[in-house]
Coordinates of N, CA and C in Angstrom, one line a residue:
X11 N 0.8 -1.2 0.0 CA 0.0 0.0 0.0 C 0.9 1.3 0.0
X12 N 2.3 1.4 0.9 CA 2.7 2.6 1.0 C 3.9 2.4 -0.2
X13 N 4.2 3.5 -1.5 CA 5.1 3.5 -1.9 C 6.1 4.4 -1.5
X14 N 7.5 4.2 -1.9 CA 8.7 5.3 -1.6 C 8.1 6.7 -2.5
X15 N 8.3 7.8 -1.2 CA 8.0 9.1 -2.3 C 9.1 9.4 -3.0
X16 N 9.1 10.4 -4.1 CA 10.2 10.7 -4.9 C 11.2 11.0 -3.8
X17 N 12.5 11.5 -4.1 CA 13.3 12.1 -3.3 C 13.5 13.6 -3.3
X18 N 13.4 14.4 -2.5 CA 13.1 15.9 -2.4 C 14.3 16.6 -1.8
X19 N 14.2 17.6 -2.4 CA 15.7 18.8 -1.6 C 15.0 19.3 -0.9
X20 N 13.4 19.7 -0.9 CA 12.8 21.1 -0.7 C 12.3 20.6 1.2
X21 N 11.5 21.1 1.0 CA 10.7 21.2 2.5 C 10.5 19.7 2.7
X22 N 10.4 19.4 4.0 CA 10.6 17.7 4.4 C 11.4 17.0 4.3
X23 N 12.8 17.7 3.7 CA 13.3 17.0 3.5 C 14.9 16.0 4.4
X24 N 14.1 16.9 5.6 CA 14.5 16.1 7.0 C 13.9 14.6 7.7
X25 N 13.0 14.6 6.9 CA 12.4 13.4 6.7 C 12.8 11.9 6.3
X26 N 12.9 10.9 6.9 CA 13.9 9.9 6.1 C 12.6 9.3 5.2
X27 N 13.1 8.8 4.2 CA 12.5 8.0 3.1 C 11.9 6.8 3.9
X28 N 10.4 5.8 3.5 CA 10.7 4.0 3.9 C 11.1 3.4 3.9
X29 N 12.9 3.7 2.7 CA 13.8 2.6 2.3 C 15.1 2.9 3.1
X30 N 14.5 4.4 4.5 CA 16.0 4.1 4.9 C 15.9 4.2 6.5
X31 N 14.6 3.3 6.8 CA 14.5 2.8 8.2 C 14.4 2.1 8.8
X32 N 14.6 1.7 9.9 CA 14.6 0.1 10.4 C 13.7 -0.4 10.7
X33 N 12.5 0.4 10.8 CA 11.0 0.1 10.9 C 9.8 1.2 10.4
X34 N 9.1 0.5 9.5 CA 8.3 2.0 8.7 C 7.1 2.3 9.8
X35 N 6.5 2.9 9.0 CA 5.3 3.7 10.2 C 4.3 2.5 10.3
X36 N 3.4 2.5 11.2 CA 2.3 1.2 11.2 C 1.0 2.6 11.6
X37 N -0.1 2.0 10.8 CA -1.4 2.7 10.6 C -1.8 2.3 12.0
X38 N -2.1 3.1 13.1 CA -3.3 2.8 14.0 C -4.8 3.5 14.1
X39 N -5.1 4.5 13.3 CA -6.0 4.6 13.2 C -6.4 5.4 11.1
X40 N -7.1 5.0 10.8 CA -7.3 5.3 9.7 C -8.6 5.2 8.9
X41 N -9.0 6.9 8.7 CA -10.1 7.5 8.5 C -10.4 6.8 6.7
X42 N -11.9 6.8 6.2 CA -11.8 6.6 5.2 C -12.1 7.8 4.6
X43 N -11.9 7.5 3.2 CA -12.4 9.2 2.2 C -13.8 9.0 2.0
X44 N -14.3 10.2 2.4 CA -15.9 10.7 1.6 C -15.3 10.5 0.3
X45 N -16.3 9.7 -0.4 CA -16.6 9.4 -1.7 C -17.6 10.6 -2.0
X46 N -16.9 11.9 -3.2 CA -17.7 12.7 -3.3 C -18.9 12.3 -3.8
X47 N -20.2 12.8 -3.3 CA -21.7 12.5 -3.7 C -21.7 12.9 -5.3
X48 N -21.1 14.1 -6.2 CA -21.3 14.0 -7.3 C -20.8 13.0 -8.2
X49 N -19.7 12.6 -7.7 CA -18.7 11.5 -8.6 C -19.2 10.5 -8.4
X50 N -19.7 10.2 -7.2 CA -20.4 8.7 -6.9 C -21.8 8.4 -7.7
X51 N -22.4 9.5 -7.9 CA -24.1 9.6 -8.6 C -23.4 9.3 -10.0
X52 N -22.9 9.7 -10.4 CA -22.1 10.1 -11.9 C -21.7 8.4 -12.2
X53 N -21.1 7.6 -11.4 CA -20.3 6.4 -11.6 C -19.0 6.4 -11.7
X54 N -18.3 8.1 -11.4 CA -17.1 8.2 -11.8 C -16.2 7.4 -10.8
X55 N -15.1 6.7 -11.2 CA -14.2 5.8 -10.5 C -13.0 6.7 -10.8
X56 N -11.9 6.6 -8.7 CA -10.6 7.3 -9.2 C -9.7 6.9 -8.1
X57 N -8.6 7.7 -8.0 CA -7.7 7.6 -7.2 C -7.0 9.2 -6.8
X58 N -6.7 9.3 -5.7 CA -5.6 10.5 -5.6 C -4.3 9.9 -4.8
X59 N -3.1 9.9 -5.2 CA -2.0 10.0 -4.9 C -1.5 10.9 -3.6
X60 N -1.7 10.7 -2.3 CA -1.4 12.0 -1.2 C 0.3 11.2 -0.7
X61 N 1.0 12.4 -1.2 CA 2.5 12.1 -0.1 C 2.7 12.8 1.0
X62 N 3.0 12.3 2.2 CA 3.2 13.5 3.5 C 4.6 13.0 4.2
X63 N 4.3 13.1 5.5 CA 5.1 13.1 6.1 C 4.6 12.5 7.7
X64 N 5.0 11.4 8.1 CA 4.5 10.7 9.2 C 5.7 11.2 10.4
X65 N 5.3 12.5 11.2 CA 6.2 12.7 12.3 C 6.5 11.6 13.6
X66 N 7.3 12.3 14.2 CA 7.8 11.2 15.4 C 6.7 10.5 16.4
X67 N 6.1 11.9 16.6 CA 4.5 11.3 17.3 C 3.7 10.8 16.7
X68 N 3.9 10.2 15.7 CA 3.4 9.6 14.8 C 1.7 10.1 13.6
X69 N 1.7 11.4 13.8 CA 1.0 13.2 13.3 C 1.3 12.3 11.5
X70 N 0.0 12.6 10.5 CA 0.6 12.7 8.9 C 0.9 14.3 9.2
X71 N 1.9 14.8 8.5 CA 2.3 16.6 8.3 C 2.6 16.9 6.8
X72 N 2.2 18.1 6.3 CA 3.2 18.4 4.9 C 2.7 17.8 3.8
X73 N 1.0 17.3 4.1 CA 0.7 16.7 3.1 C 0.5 16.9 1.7
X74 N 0.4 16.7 0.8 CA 0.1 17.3 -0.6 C -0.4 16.3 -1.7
X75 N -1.2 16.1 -2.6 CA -1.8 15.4 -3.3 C -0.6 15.5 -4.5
X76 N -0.2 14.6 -5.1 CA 0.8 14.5 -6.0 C 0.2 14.3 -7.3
X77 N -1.3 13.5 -7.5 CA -1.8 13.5 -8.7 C -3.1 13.2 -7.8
X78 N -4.6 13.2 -9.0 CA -5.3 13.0 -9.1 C -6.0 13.3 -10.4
X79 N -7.3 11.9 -10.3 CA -8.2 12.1 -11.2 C -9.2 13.0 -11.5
X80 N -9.5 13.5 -10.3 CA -11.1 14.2 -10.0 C -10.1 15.6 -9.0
X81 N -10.1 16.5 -9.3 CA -10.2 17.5 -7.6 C -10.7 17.1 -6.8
X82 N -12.4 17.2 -6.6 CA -12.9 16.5 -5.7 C -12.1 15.0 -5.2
X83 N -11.5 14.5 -5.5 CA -10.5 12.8 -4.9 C -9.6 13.2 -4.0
X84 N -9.0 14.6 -4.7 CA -7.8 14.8 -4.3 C -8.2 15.5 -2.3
X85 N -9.2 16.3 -3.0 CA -9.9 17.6 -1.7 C -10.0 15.9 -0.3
X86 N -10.7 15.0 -1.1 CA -11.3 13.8 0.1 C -10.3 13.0 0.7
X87 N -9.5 12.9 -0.1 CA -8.1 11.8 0.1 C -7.1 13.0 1.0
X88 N -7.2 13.9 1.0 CA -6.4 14.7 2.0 C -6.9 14.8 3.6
X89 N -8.2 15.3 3.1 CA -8.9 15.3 4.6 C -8.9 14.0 5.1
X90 N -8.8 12.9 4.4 CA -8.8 11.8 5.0 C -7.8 11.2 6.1
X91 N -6.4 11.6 5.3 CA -5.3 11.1 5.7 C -5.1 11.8 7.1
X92 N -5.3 13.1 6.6 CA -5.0 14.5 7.7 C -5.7 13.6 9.3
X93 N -6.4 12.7 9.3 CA -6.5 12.6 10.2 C -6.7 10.9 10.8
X94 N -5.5 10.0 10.0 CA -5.1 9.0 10.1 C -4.0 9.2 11.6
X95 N -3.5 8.3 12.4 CA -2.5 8.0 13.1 C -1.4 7.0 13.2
X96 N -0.2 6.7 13.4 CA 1.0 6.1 13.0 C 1.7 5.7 14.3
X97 N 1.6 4.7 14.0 CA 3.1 4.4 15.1 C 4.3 4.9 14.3
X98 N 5.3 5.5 14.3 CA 6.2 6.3 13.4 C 7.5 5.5 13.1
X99 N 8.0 5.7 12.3 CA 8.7 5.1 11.6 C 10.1 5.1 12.7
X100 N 11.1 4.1 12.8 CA 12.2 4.3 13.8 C 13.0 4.2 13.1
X101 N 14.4 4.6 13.5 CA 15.9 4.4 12.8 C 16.6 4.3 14.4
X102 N 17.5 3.4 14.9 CA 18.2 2.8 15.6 C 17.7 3.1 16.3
X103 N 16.6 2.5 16.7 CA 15.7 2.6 17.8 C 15.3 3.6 18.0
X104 N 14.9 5.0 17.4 CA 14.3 5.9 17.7 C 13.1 6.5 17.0
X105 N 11.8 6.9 17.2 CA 11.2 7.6 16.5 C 12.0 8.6 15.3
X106 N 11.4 8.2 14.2 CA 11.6 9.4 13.6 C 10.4 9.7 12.3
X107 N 11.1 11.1 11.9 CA 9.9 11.6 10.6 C 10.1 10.8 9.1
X108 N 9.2 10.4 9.0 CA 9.2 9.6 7.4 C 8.4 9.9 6.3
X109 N 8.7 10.3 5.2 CA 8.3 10.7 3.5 C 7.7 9.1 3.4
X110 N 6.2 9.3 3.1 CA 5.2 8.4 2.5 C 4.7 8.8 1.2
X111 N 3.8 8.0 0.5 CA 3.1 8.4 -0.8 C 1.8 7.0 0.0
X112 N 1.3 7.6 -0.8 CA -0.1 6.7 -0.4 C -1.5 7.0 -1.5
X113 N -1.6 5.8 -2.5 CA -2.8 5.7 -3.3 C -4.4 5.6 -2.5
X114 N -5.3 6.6 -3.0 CA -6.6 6.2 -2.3 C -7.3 6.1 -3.0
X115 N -7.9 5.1 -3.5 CA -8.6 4.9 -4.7 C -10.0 4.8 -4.0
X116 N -10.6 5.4 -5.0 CA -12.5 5.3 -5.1 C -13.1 4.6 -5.7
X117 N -13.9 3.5 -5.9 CA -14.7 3.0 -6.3 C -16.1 2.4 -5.6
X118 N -16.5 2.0 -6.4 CA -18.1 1.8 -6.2 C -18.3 0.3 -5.9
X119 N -17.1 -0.2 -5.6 CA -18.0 -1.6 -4.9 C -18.4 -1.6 -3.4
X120 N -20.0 -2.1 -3.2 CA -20.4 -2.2 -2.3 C -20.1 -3.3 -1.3

């Protein structure tokens, strides 16, 4: 589910990648996305791409939608994440901040 985000100079970039820790973040709590009501009446199927940043307290931070199909995916897949929880990623036994990417796909099966 989680892929490596690109590699960045810019902001976050204090952040270690999930290829360069001894243990990645673990989901303990995780919100789903409102499937927007017009896209869903419509039959539209999608995905938005959100990368963030899983801090020590295990907080998503810094998030940003990297692609999507719909705006509306992208608007739902953010608020969603925004308030997901993490056990946080360690490096020699310590908490630390980790660069995620994460697919949230929409569809219509019941």
């Amino acid at each position: 589910m989680f892929a490596a985000p690109p590699k960045e100079n810019g902001a976050g970039s204090d952040a270690y990648s999930i290829t360069d820790v001894d243990a990645l973040p673990v989901v303990t709590k995780q919100a789903p996305p409102v499937y927007p009501a017009e896209l869903r009446k419509a039959h539209v199927l999608g995905e938005a791409k959100i990368q963030f940043v899983v801090d020590p307290s295990g907080d998503p931070t810094q998030l940003v939608c990297l692609s999507s199909t719909a705006p509306e995916f992208a608007e739902s897949a953010l608020l969603a994440v925004q308030q997901w929880r993490f056990h946080p990623a360690q490096k020699n036994g310590q908490p630390v901040a980790c660069r995620m990417v994460v697919p949230i796909v929409f569809s219509l099966s019941h």
